[in-house]
């Protein structure tokens, strides 16, 4: 069945109640509020891992400990495609609102588990196992959140300002990271280093759990999108696919547990888990690729490049400024906070520009210029003599990256018909994000450990170039959107 046929068979009768400006704003705020909490919890792990790495992984030097926590960070990304698949199917059948509410509840549980989990000195190898399971739960949540949030906000945004309104999906995403960084700076300046390393790192996870409860209540009051209410059919779910995915997932989790606890078999077990995870991804993606091949592959390519650059200049940059540039942790945190704030403010501007100039030109700018400047930005930041210089360099990269991030949600949503939109947005994004965004920090630290850190700069440029090729081949989704309702 082709995409054209599917779209044609879905009724698109307009909502009888006009979408007023206040209804639209309330929907956007409700859809984005949980997004803030989701990403706050997610980035709190990355921001505070420099303090709790030795709590869960006491062996080795600081780089080795950070690599272990980065590996579990990547595991959380690995769970995202599974969450995207589950929540995508759920959102396309039960509604965007139901999926958004469930996603924030799962994130609350994962954050609370991390906050309460004892360290390795208390419960031994059970500590990293519990951390692993909590991150898997958070990965399922974020995987589902992105697709449901991007789809809901794009459907509720309206045709004329869809780029502008949907850009708030990344505003809240960045705001979540910004709040996590702000909490880091506050705790660094109010607690002794010993207290922060001993128990202070647990505070942000308690905060995240409390915020999630508030957002859960907010999301129960948002309205369902007209696009979803107009859907008359769904693609069938294969029981065979469900069985194969479940089996592969159980085997993958078992291999991961062995990899993080049985040190003598760690390398082999982690290798097996990667193979099993790839097999799981193939099982998840096969039906979507067979029905919507061009859209699915395009989103994977854009997400791979965009996610790698995003995490390289935000999450990993916090560690880069301490391990490579030589700033102390407090200074690195302050620089990271300032760049994130500027980055957040840019999103509505670039979203607005996409409504006037087109989506395609924004993507070509982001990936084309991004591929050219990755090497000089990292090279000069590594030698930055002051925090101000580092800020200017990182901010330059983030201005360019805004050409993608501001329209990341709407470009993907405009590619798919309503009945499969949440799954179509979530799963390909999660696959590209897991493969390249989730491994960004681990790959960067590997290059550093091997004494060839500049190899990571070239890696970022190369993947950005792939994103450029996809952008050049892609039609302007703003002019050929499959979101038919206003």
PDB file of N, CA, C and O in Angstrom, residues 165-238:
ATOM      1  N   UNK A 165       5.427  27.370  15.920  1.00  0.00           N
ATOM      2  CA  UNK A 165       4.852  26.750  17.107  1.00  0.00           C
ATOM      3  C   UNK A 165       5.506  25.411  17.430  1.00  0.00           C
ATOM      4  O   UNK A 165       5.745  25.098  18.597  1.00  0.00           O
ATOM      5  N   UNK A 166       5.803  24.631  16.422  1.00  0.00           N
ATOM      6  CA  UNK A 166       6.417  23.324  16.689  1.00  0.00           C
ATOM      7  C   UNK A 166       7.859  23.462  17.166  1.00  0.00           C
ATOM      8  O   UNK A 166       8.408  22.525  17.759  1.00  0.00           O
ATOM      9  N   UNK A 167       8.478  24.625  16.944  1.00  0.00           N
ATOM     10  CA  UNK A 167       9.842  24.839  17.434  1.00  0.00           C
ATOM     11  C   UNK A 167       9.911  24.802  18.954  1.00  0.00           C
ATOM     12  O   UNK A 167      10.978  24.566  19.529  1.00  0.00           O
ATOM     13  N   UNK A 168       8.777  25.024  19.607  1.00  0.00           N
ATOM     14  CA  UNK A 168       8.767  24.986  21.067  1.00  0.00           C
ATOM     15  C   UNK A 168       8.984  23.570  21.602  1.00  0.00           C
ATOM     16  O   UNK A 168       9.254  23.402  22.790  1.00  0.00           O
ATOM     17  N   UNK A 169       8.877  22.580  20.728  1.00  0.00           N
ATOM     18  CA  UNK A 169       9.232  21.219  21.139  1.00  0.00           C
ATOM     19  C   UNK A 169      10.717  21.163  21.505  1.00  0.00           C
ATOM     20  O   UNK A 169      11.104  20.547  22.500  1.00  0.00           O
ATOM     21  N   UNK A 170      11.551  21.835  20.730  1.00  0.00           N
ATOM     22  CA  UNK A 170      12.987  21.871  21.046  1.00  0.00           C
ATOM     23  C   UNK A 170      13.306  22.943  22.081  1.00  0.00           C
ATOM     24  O   UNK A 170      14.292  22.843  22.804  1.00  0.00           O
ATOM     25  N   UNK A 171      12.461  23.974  22.176  1.00  0.00           N
ATOM     26  CA  UNK A 171      12.647  24.956  23.250  1.00  0.00           C
ATOM     27  C   UNK A 171      12.568  24.252  24.601  1.00  0.00           C
ATOM     28  O   UNK A 171      13.419  24.441  25.476  1.00  0.00           O
ATOM     29  N   UNK A 172      11.547  23.439  24.775  1.00  0.00           N
ATOM     30  CA  UNK A 172      11.383  22.738  26.051  1.00  0.00           C
ATOM     31  C   UNK A 172      12.411  21.633  26.219  1.00  0.00           C
ATOM     32  O   UNK A 172      12.836  21.343  27.340  1.00  0.00           O
ATOM     33  N   UNK A 173      12.820  21.014  25.119  1.00  0.00           N
ATOM     34  CA  UNK A 173      13.889  20.025  25.191  1.00  0.00           C
ATOM     35  C   UNK A 173      15.166  20.672  25.722  1.00  0.00           C
ATOM     36  O   UNK A 173      15.799  20.166  26.652  1.00  0.00           O
ATOM     37  N   UNK A 174      15.531  21.808  25.136  1.00  0.00           N
ATOM     38  CA  UNK A 174      16.724  22.523  25.585  1.00  0.00           C
ATOM     39  C   UNK A 174      16.525  23.084  26.984  1.00  0.00           C
ATOM     40  O   UNK A 174      17.450  23.083  27.806  1.00  0.00           O
ATOM     41  N   UNK A 175      15.303  23.554  27.271  1.00  0.00           N
ATOM     42  CA  UNK A 175      15.032  24.083  28.594  1.00  0.00           C
ATOM     43  C   UNK A 175      15.222  23.014  29.663  1.00  0.00           C
ATOM     44  O   UNK A 175      15.711  23.292  30.758  1.00  0.00           O
ATOM     45  N   UNK A 176      14.847  21.779  29.345  1.00  0.00           N
ATOM     46  CA  UNK A 176      15.075  20.692  30.280  1.00  0.00           C
ATOM     47  C   UNK A 176      16.550  20.498  30.567  1.00  0.00           C
ATOM     48  O   UNK A 176      16.965  20.335  31.722  1.00  0.00           O
ATOM     49  N   UNK A 177      17.364  20.549  29.520  1.00  0.00           N
ATOM     50  CA  UNK A 177      18.805  20.442  29.694  1.00  0.00           C
ATOM     51  C   UNK A 177      19.346  21.663  30.427  1.00  0.00           C
ATOM     52  O   UNK A 177      20.248  21.551  31.260  1.00  0.00           O
ATOM     53  N   UNK A 178      18.768  22.826  30.125  1.00  0.00           N
ATOM     54  CA  UNK A 178      19.188  24.070  30.775  1.00  0.00           C
ATOM     55  C   UNK A 178      18.908  24.031  32.272  1.00  0.00           C
ATOM     56  O   UNK A 178      19.760  24.412  33.087  1.00  0.00           O
ATOM     57  N   UNK A 179      17.737  23.550  32.636  1.00  0.00           N
ATOM     58  CA  UNK A 179      17.383  23.453  34.056  1.00  0.00           C
ATOM     59  C   UNK A 179      18.310  22.462  34.762  1.00  0.00           C
ATOM     60  O   UNK A 179      18.752  22.698  35.888  1.00  0.00           O
ATOM     61  N   UNK A 180      18.623  21.354  34.089  1.00  0.00           N
ATOM     62  CA  UNK A 180      19.556  20.385  34.671  1.00  0.00           C
ATOM     63  C   UNK A 180      20.927  21.020  34.892  1.00  0.00           C
ATOM     64  O   UNK A 180      21.559  20.827  35.942  1.00  0.00           O
ATOM     65  N   UNK A 181      21.386  21.806  33.908  1.00  0.00           N
ATOM     66  CA  UNK A 181      22.672  22.490  34.040  1.00  0.00           C
ATOM     67  C   UNK A 181      22.621  23.551  35.135  1.00  0.00           C
ATOM     68  O   UNK A 181      23.593  23.742  35.880  1.00  0.00           O
ATOM     69  N   UNK A 182      21.487  24.237  35.248  1.00  0.00           N
ATOM     70  CA  UNK A 182      21.325  25.252  36.282  1.00  0.00           C
ATOM     71  C   UNK A 182      21.363  24.624  37.677  1.00  0.00           C
ATOM     72  O   UNK A 182      22.004  25.150  38.597  1.00  0.00           O
ATOM     73  N   UNK A 183      20.688  23.500  37.828  1.00  0.00           N
ATOM     74  CA  UNK A 183      20.721  22.779  39.103  1.00  0.00           C
ATOM     75  C   UNK A 183      22.149  22.362  39.431  1.00  0.00           C
ATOM     76  O   UNK A 183      22.595  22.441  40.586  1.00  0.00           O
ATOM     77  N   UNK A 184      22.895  21.947  38.409  1.00  0.00           N
ATOM     78  CA  UNK A 184      24.295  21.565  38.595  1.00  0.00           C
ATOM     79  C   UNK A 184      25.112  22.739  39.124  1.00  0.00           C
ATOM     80  O   UNK A 184      25.863  22.602  40.105  1.00  0.00           O
ATOM     81  N   UNK A 185      24.967  23.913  38.500  1.00  0.00           N
ATOM     82  CA  UNK A 185      25.720  25.103  38.918  1.00  0.00           C
ATOM     83  C   UNK A 185      25.345  25.514  40.345  1.00  0.00           C
ATOM     84  O   UNK A 185      26.213  25.845  41.166  1.00  0.00           O
ATOM     85  N   UNK A 186      24.053  25.463  40.663  1.00  0.00           N
ATOM     86  CA  UNK A 186      23.599  25.837  42.009  1.00  0.00           C
ATOM     87  C   UNK A 186      24.189  24.900  43.056  1.00  0.00           C
ATOM     88  O   UNK A 186      24.707  25.340  44.097  1.00  0.00           O
ATOM     89  N   UNK A 187      24.131  23.607  42.791  1.00  0.00           N
ATOM     90  CA  UNK A 187      24.658  22.636  43.757  1.00  0.00           C
ATOM     91  C   UNK A 187      26.179  22.739  43.879  1.00  0.00           C
ATOM     92  O   UNK A 187      26.735  22.562  44.968  1.00  0.00           O
ATOM     93  N   UNK A 188      26.849  23.038  42.769  1.00  0.00           N
ATOM     94  CA  UNK A 188      28.303  23.200  42.815  1.00  0.00           C
ATOM     95  C   UNK A 188      28.701  24.390  43.687  1.00  0.00           C
ATOM     96  O   UNK A 188      29.776  24.386  44.297  1.00  0.00           O
ATOM     97  N   UNK A 189      27.835  25.391  43.742  1.00  0.00           N
ATOM     98  CA  UNK A 189      28.158  26.595  44.498  1.00  0.00           C
ATOM     99  C   UNK A 189      27.563  26.624  45.903  1.00  0.00           C
ATOM    100  O   UNK A 189      27.800  27.580  46.656  1.00  0.00           O
ATOM    101  N   UNK A 190      26.783  25.612  46.253  1.00  0.00           N
ATOM    102  CA  UNK A 190      26.182  25.574  47.591  1.00  0.00           C
ATOM    103  C   UNK A 190      26.633  24.380  48.423  1.00  0.00           C
ATOM    104  O   UNK A 190      26.505  24.401  49.644  1.00  0.00           O
ATOM    105  N   UNK A 191      27.155  23.352  47.766  1.00  0.00           N
ATOM    106  CA  UNK A 191      27.610  22.160  48.480  1.00  0.00           C
ATOM    107  C   UNK A 191      29.115  21.996  48.341  1.00  0.00           C
ATOM    108  O   UNK A 191      29.709  22.375  47.318  1.00  0.00           O
ATOM    109  N   UNK A 192      29.732  21.428  49.360  1.00  0.00           N
ATOM    110  CA  UNK A 192      31.140  21.049  49.254  1.00  0.00           C
ATOM    111  C   UNK A 192      31.277  19.928  48.223  1.00  0.00           C
ATOM    112  O   UNK A 192      30.344  19.151  48.000  1.00  0.00           O
ATOM    113  N   UNK A 193      32.454  19.855  47.607  1.00  0.00           N
ATOM    114  CA  UNK A 193      32.669  18.812  46.605  1.00  0.00           C
ATOM    115  C   UNK A 193      32.453  17.417  47.173  1.00  0.00           C
ATOM    116  O   UNK A 193      31.927  16.529  46.497  1.00  0.00           O
ATOM    117  N   UNK A 194      32.852  17.231  48.419  1.00  0.00           N
ATOM    118  CA  UNK A 194      32.684  15.914  49.036  1.00  0.00           C
ATOM    119  C   UNK A 194      31.213  15.566  49.225  1.00  0.00           C
ATOM    120  O   UNK A 194      30.793  14.419  48.999  1.00  0.00           O
ATOM    121  N   UNK A 195      30.407  16.563  49.633  1.00  0.00           N
ATOM    122  CA  UNK A 195      28.975  16.325  49.811  1.00  0.00           C
ATOM    123  C   UNK A 195      28.278  16.088  48.467  1.00  0.00           C
ATOM    124  O   UNK A 195      27.386  15.242  48.357  1.00  0.00           O
ATOM    125  N   UNK A 196      28.700  16.832  47.455  1.00  0.00           N
ATOM    126  CA  UNK A 196      28.103  16.675  46.134  1.00  0.00           C
ATOM    127  C   UNK A 196      28.380  15.288  45.578  1.00  0.00           C
ATOM    128  O   UNK A 196      27.503  14.648  44.983  1.00  0.00           O
ATOM    129  N   UNK A 197      29.598  14.808  45.794  1.00  0.00           N
ATOM    130  CA  UNK A 197      29.962  13.478  45.312  1.00  0.00           C
ATOM    131  C   UNK A 197      29.332  12.373  46.141  1.00  0.00           C
ATOM    132  O   UNK A 197      29.028  11.288  45.628  1.00  0.00           O
ATOM    133  N   UNK A 198      29.100  12.640  47.427  1.00  0.00           N
ATOM    134  CA  UNK A 198      28.570  11.606  48.318  1.00  0.00           C
ATOM    135  C   UNK A 198      27.057  11.446  48.187  1.00  0.00           C
ATOM    136  O   UNK A 198      26.546  10.336  48.064  1.00  0.00           O
ATOM    137  N   UNK A 199      26.309  12.568  48.211  1.00  0.00           N
ATOM    138  CA  UNK A 199      24.847  12.474  48.175  1.00  0.00           C
ATOM    139  C   UNK A 199      24.170  13.584  47.358  1.00  0.00           C
ATOM    140  O   UNK A 199      23.029  13.434  46.927  1.00  0.00           O
ATOM    141  N   UNK A 200      24.874  14.686  47.123  1.00  0.00           N
ATOM    142  CA  UNK A 200      24.253  15.818  46.435  1.00  0.00           C
ATOM    143  C   UNK A 200      23.798  15.512  45.025  1.00  0.00           C
ATOM    144  O   UNK A 200      22.837  16.114  44.532  1.00  0.00           O
ATOM    145  N   UNK A 201      24.466  14.563  44.365  1.00  0.00           N
ATOM    146  CA  UNK A 201      24.092  14.219  42.993  1.00  0.00           C
ATOM    147  C   UNK A 201      22.702  13.590  42.913  1.00  0.00           C
ATOM    148  O   UNK A 201      22.083  13.544  41.829  1.00  0.00           O
ATOM    149  N   UNK A 202      22.154  13.129  44.053  1.00  0.00           N
ATOM    150  CA  UNK A 202      20.817  12.523  44.064  1.00  0.00           C
ATOM    151  C   UNK A 202      19.703  13.584  44.008  1.00  0.00           C
ATOM    152  O   UNK A 202      18.578  13.286  43.582  1.00  0.00           O
ATOM    153  N   UNK A 203      20.004  14.799  44.429  1.00  0.00           N
ATOM    154  CA  UNK A 203      18.990  15.857  44.518  1.00  0.00           C
ATOM    155  C   UNK A 203      18.279  16.108  43.179  1.00  0.00           C
ATOM    156  O   UNK A 203      17.041  16.201  43.141  1.00  0.00           O
ATOM    157  N   UNK A 204      18.997  16.257  42.064  1.00  0.00           N
ATOM    158  CA  UNK A 204      18.299  16.547  40.801  1.00  0.00           C
ATOM    159  C   UNK A 204      17.323  15.462  40.379  1.00  0.00           C
ATOM    160  O   UNK A 204      16.319  15.758  39.710  1.00  0.00           O
ATOM    161  N   UNK A 205      17.579  14.218  40.757  1.00  0.00           N
ATOM    162  CA  UNK A 205      16.663  13.148  40.384  1.00  0.00           C
ATOM    163  C   UNK A 205      15.381  13.188  41.212  1.00  0.00           C
ATOM    164  O   UNK A 205      14.300  12.871  40.715  1.00  0.00           O
ATOM    165  N   UNK A 206      15.494  13.606  42.465  1.00  0.00           N
ATOM    166  CA  UNK A 206      14.292  13.818  43.268  1.00  0.00           C
ATOM    167  C   UNK A 206      13.466  14.982  42.703  1.00  0.00           C
ATOM    168  O   UNK A 206      12.237  14.935  42.658  1.00  0.00           O
ATOM    169  N   UNK A 207      14.155  16.045  42.273  1.00  0.00           N
ATOM    170  CA  UNK A 207      13.469  17.193  41.671  1.00  0.00           C
ATOM    171  C   UNK A 207      12.713  16.764  40.417  1.00  0.00           C
ATOM    172  O   UNK A 207      11.548  17.135  40.208  1.00  0.00           O
ATOM    173  N   UNK A 208      13.364  15.966  39.586  1.00  0.00           N
ATOM    174  CA  UNK A 208      12.738  15.496  38.354  1.00  0.00           C
ATOM    175  C   UNK A 208      11.485  14.674  38.612  1.00  0.00           C
ATOM    176  O   UNK A 208      10.468  14.830  37.920  1.00  0.00           O
ATOM    177  N   UNK A 209      11.546  13.810  39.606  1.00  0.00           N
ATOM    178  CA  UNK A 209      10.378  12.999  39.937  1.00  0.00           C
ATOM    179  C   UNK A 209       9.209  13.859  40.398  1.00  0.00           C
ATOM    180  O   UNK A 209       8.047  13.619  40.029  1.00  0.00           O
ATOM    181  N   UNK A 210       9.499  14.892  41.193  1.00  0.00           N
ATOM    182  CA  UNK A 210       8.441  15.788  41.682  1.00  0.00           C
ATOM    183  C   UNK A 210       7.818  16.587  40.534  1.00  0.00           C
ATOM    184  O   UNK A 210       6.590  16.747  40.468  1.00  0.00           O
ATOM    185  N   UNK A 211       8.654  17.089  39.627  1.00  0.00           N
ATOM    186  CA  UNK A 211       8.144  17.847  38.484  1.00  0.00           C
ATOM    187  C   UNK A 211       7.258  16.977  37.595  1.00  0.00           C
ATOM    188  O   UNK A 211       6.252  17.445  37.046  1.00  0.00           O
ATOM    189  N   UNK A 212       7.623  15.715  37.456  1.00  0.00           N
ATOM    190  CA  UNK A 212       6.861  14.805  36.603  1.00  0.00           C
ATOM    191  C   UNK A 212       5.437  14.617  37.124  1.00  0.00           C
ATOM    192  O   UNK A 212       4.490  14.486  36.341  1.00  0.00           O
ATOM    193  N   UNK A 213       5.290  14.603  38.434  1.00  0.00           N
ATOM    194  CA  UNK A 213       3.955  14.463  39.021  1.00  0.00           C
ATOM    195  C   UNK A 213       3.080  15.652  38.637  1.00  0.00           C
ATOM    196  O   UNK A 213       1.903  15.500  38.278  1.00  0.00           O
ATOM    197  N   UNK A 214       3.661  16.855  38.657  1.00  0.00           N
ATOM    198  CA  UNK A 214       2.918  18.069  38.282  1.00  0.00           C
ATOM    199  C   UNK A 214       2.503  18.006  36.815  1.00  0.00           C
ATOM    200  O   UNK A 214       1.346  18.292  36.454  1.00  0.00           O
ATOM    201  N   UNK A 215       3.440  17.620  35.944  1.00  0.00           N
ATOM    202  CA  UNK A 215       3.154  17.582  34.509  1.00  0.00           C
ATOM    203  C   UNK A 215       2.142  16.487  34.180  1.00  0.00           C
ATOM    204  O   UNK A 215       1.319  16.633  33.269  1.00  0.00           O
ATOM    205  N   UNK A 216       2.208  15.383  34.899  1.00  0.00           N
ATOM    206  CA  UNK A 216       1.226  14.316  34.708  1.00  0.00           C
ATOM    207  C   UNK A 216      -0.187  14.882  34.892  1.00  0.00           C
ATOM    208  O   UNK A 216      -1.095  14.606  34.103  1.00  0.00           O
ATOM    209  N   UNK A 217      -0.360  15.698  35.901  1.00  0.00           N
ATOM    210  CA  UNK A 217      -1.666  16.318  36.160  1.00  0.00           C
ATOM    211  C   UNK A 217      -2.030  17.295  35.041  1.00  0.00           C
ATOM    212  O   UNK A 217      -3.176  17.326  34.577  1.00  0.00           O
ATOM    213  N   UNK A 218      -1.061  18.083  34.567  1.00  0.00           N
ATOM    214  CA  UNK A 218      -1.314  19.046  33.492  1.00  0.00           C
ATOM    215  C   UNK A 218      -1.767  18.330  32.221  1.00  0.00           C
ATOM    216  O   UNK A 218      -2.730  18.736  31.561  1.00  0.00           O
ATOM    217  N   UNK A 219      -1.109  17.240  31.896  1.00  0.00           N
ATOM    218  CA  UNK A 219      -1.401  16.552  30.644  1.00  0.00           C
ATOM    219  C   UNK A 219      -2.753  15.841  30.643  1.00  0.00           C
ATOM    220  O   UNK A 219      -3.297  15.561  29.582  1.00  0.00           O
ATOM    221  N   UNK A 220      -3.264  15.556  31.793  1.00  0.00           N
ATOM    222  CA  UNK A 220      -4.600  14.952  31.828  1.00  0.00           C
ATOM    223  C   UNK A 220      -5.667  15.940  31.377  1.00  0.00           C
ATOM    224  O   UNK A 220      -6.791  15.534  31.066  1.00  0.00           O
ATOM    225  N   UNK A 221      -5.325  17.242  31.299  1.00  0.00           N
ATOM    226  CA  UNK A 221      -6.290  18.266  30.914  1.00  0.00           C
ATOM    227  C   UNK A 221      -6.168  18.778  29.494  1.00  0.00           C
ATOM    228  O   UNK A 221      -6.958  19.636  29.077  1.00  0.00           O
ATOM    229  N   UNK A 222      -5.195  18.282  28.712  1.00  0.00           N
ATOM    230  CA  UNK A 222      -5.051  18.765  27.336  1.00  0.00           C
ATOM    231  C   UNK A 222      -6.056  18.057  26.419  1.00  0.00           C
ATOM    232  O   UNK A 222      -6.531  16.966  26.717  1.00  0.00           O
ATOM    233  N   UNK A 223      -6.377  18.687  25.276  1.00  0.00           N
ATOM    234  CA  UNK A 223      -7.329  18.095  24.339  1.00  0.00           C
ATOM    235  C   UNK A 223      -6.614  17.268  23.281  1.00  0.00           C
ATOM    236  O   UNK A 223      -5.436  17.491  22.982  1.00  0.00           O
ATOM    237  N   UNK A 224      -7.331  16.317  22.712  1.00  0.00           N
ATOM    238  CA  UNK A 224      -6.776  15.478  21.651  1.00  0.00           C
ATOM    239  C   UNK A 224      -6.727  16.266  20.344  1.00  0.00           C
ATOM    240  O   UNK A 224      -7.541  17.182  20.120  1.00  0.00           O
ATOM    241  N   UNK A 225      -5.772  15.947  19.483  1.00  0.00           N
ATOM    242  CA  UNK A 225      -5.650  16.656  18.209  1.00  0.00           C
ATOM    243  C   UNK A 225      -6.772  16.249  17.252  1.00  0.00           C
ATOM    244  O   UNK A 225      -7.265  15.117  17.275  1.00  0.00           O
ATOM    245  N   UNK A 226      -7.166  17.189  16.398  1.00  0.00           N
ATOM    246  CA  UNK A 226      -8.201  16.922  15.401  1.00  0.00           C
ATOM    247  C   UNK A 226      -7.731  15.841  14.429  1.00  0.00           C
ATOM    248  O   UNK A 226      -8.502  14.979  14.012  1.00  0.00           O
ATOM    249  N   UNK A 227      -6.459  15.866  14.079  1.00  0.00           N
ATOM    250  CA  UNK A 227      -5.917  14.882  13.142  1.00  0.00           C
ATOM    251  C   UNK A 227      -6.163  13.467  13.649  1.00  0.00           C
ATOM    252  O   UNK A 227      -6.597  12.585  12.891  1.00  0.00           O
ATOM    253  N   UNK A 228      -5.885  13.232  14.916  1.00  0.00           N
ATOM    254  CA  UNK A 228      -6.094  11.873  15.447  1.00  0.00           C
ATOM    255  C   UNK A 228      -7.572  11.521  15.501  1.00  0.00           C
ATOM    256  O   UNK A 228      -7.965  10.388  15.205  1.00  0.00           O
ATOM    257  N   UNK A 229      -8.412  12.488  15.861  1.00  0.00           N
ATOM    258  CA  UNK A 229      -9.846  12.200  15.951  1.00  0.00           C
ATOM    259  C   UNK A 229     -10.446  11.859  14.592  1.00  0.00           C
ATOM    260  O   UNK A 229     -11.478  11.192  14.508  1.00  0.00           O
ATOM    261  N   UNK A 230      -9.803  12.303  13.513  1.00  0.00           N
ATOM    262  CA  UNK A 230     -10.314  12.036  12.168  1.00  0.00           C
ATOM    263  C   UNK A 230      -9.837  10.715  11.572  1.00  0.00           C
ATOM    264  O   UNK A 230     -10.248  10.353  10.473  1.00  0.00           O
ATOM    265  N   UNK A 231      -8.962  10.006  12.273  1.00  0.00           N
ATOM    266  CA  UNK A 231      -8.404   8.764  11.735  1.00  0.00           C
ATOM    267  C   UNK A 231      -9.469   7.668  11.703  1.00  0.00           C
ATOM    268  O   UNK A 231     -10.208   7.467  12.667  1.00  0.00           O
ATOM    269  N   UNK A 232      -9.532   6.946  10.579  1.00  0.00           N
ATOM    270  CA  UNK A 232     -10.521   5.874  10.427  1.00  0.00           C
ATOM    271  C   UNK A 232      -9.888   4.496  10.344  1.00  0.00           C
ATOM    272  O   UNK A 232     -10.584   3.488  10.439  1.00  0.00           O
ATOM    273  N   UNK A 233      -8.563   4.402  10.164  1.00  0.00           N
ATOM    274  CA  UNK A 233      -7.921   3.102   9.999  1.00  0.00           C
ATOM    275  C   UNK A 233      -6.507   3.126  10.556  1.00  0.00           C
ATOM    276  O   UNK A 233      -5.920   4.189  10.783  1.00  0.00           O
ATOM    277  N   UNK A 234      -5.953   1.940  10.794  1.00  0.00           N
ATOM    278  CA  UNK A 234      -4.595   1.793  11.298  1.00  0.00           C
ATOM    279  C   UNK A 234      -3.919   0.630  10.585  1.00  0.00           C
ATOM    280  O   UNK A 234      -4.587  -0.313  10.144  1.00  0.00           O
ATOM    281  N   UNK A 235      -2.590   0.705  10.487  1.00  0.00           N
ATOM    282  CA  UNK A 235      -1.858  -0.444   9.970  1.00  0.00           C
ATOM    283  C   UNK A 235      -1.940  -1.579  10.981  1.00  0.00           C
ATOM    284  O   UNK A 235      -1.921  -1.351  12.195  1.00  0.00           O
ATOM    285  N   UNK A 236      -2.043  -2.826  10.539  1.00  0.00           N
ATOM    286  CA  UNK A 236      -2.152  -3.958  11.470  1.00  0.00           C
ATOM    287  C   UNK A 236      -0.856  -4.192  12.236  1.00  0.00           C
ATOM    288  O   UNK A 236       0.230  -3.902  11.748  1.00  0.00           O
ATOM    289  N   UNK A 237      -0.988  -4.703  13.474  1.00  0.00           N
ATOM    290  CA  UNK A 237       0.167  -5.076  14.277  1.00  0.00           C
ATOM    291  C   UNK A 237       0.394  -6.570  14.133  1.00  0.00           C
ATOM    292  O   UNK A 237      -0.514  -7.372  14.355  1.00  0.00           O
ATOM    293  N   UNK A 238       1.591  -6.962  13.780  1.00  0.00           N
ATOM    294  CA  UNK A 238       1.909  -8.369  13.577  1.00  0.00           C
ATOM    295  C   UNK A 238       2.256  -9.043  14.902  1.00  0.00           C
ATOM    296  O   UNK A 238       3.163  -8.597  15.615  1.00  0.00           O
TER     297      UNK A 238
END
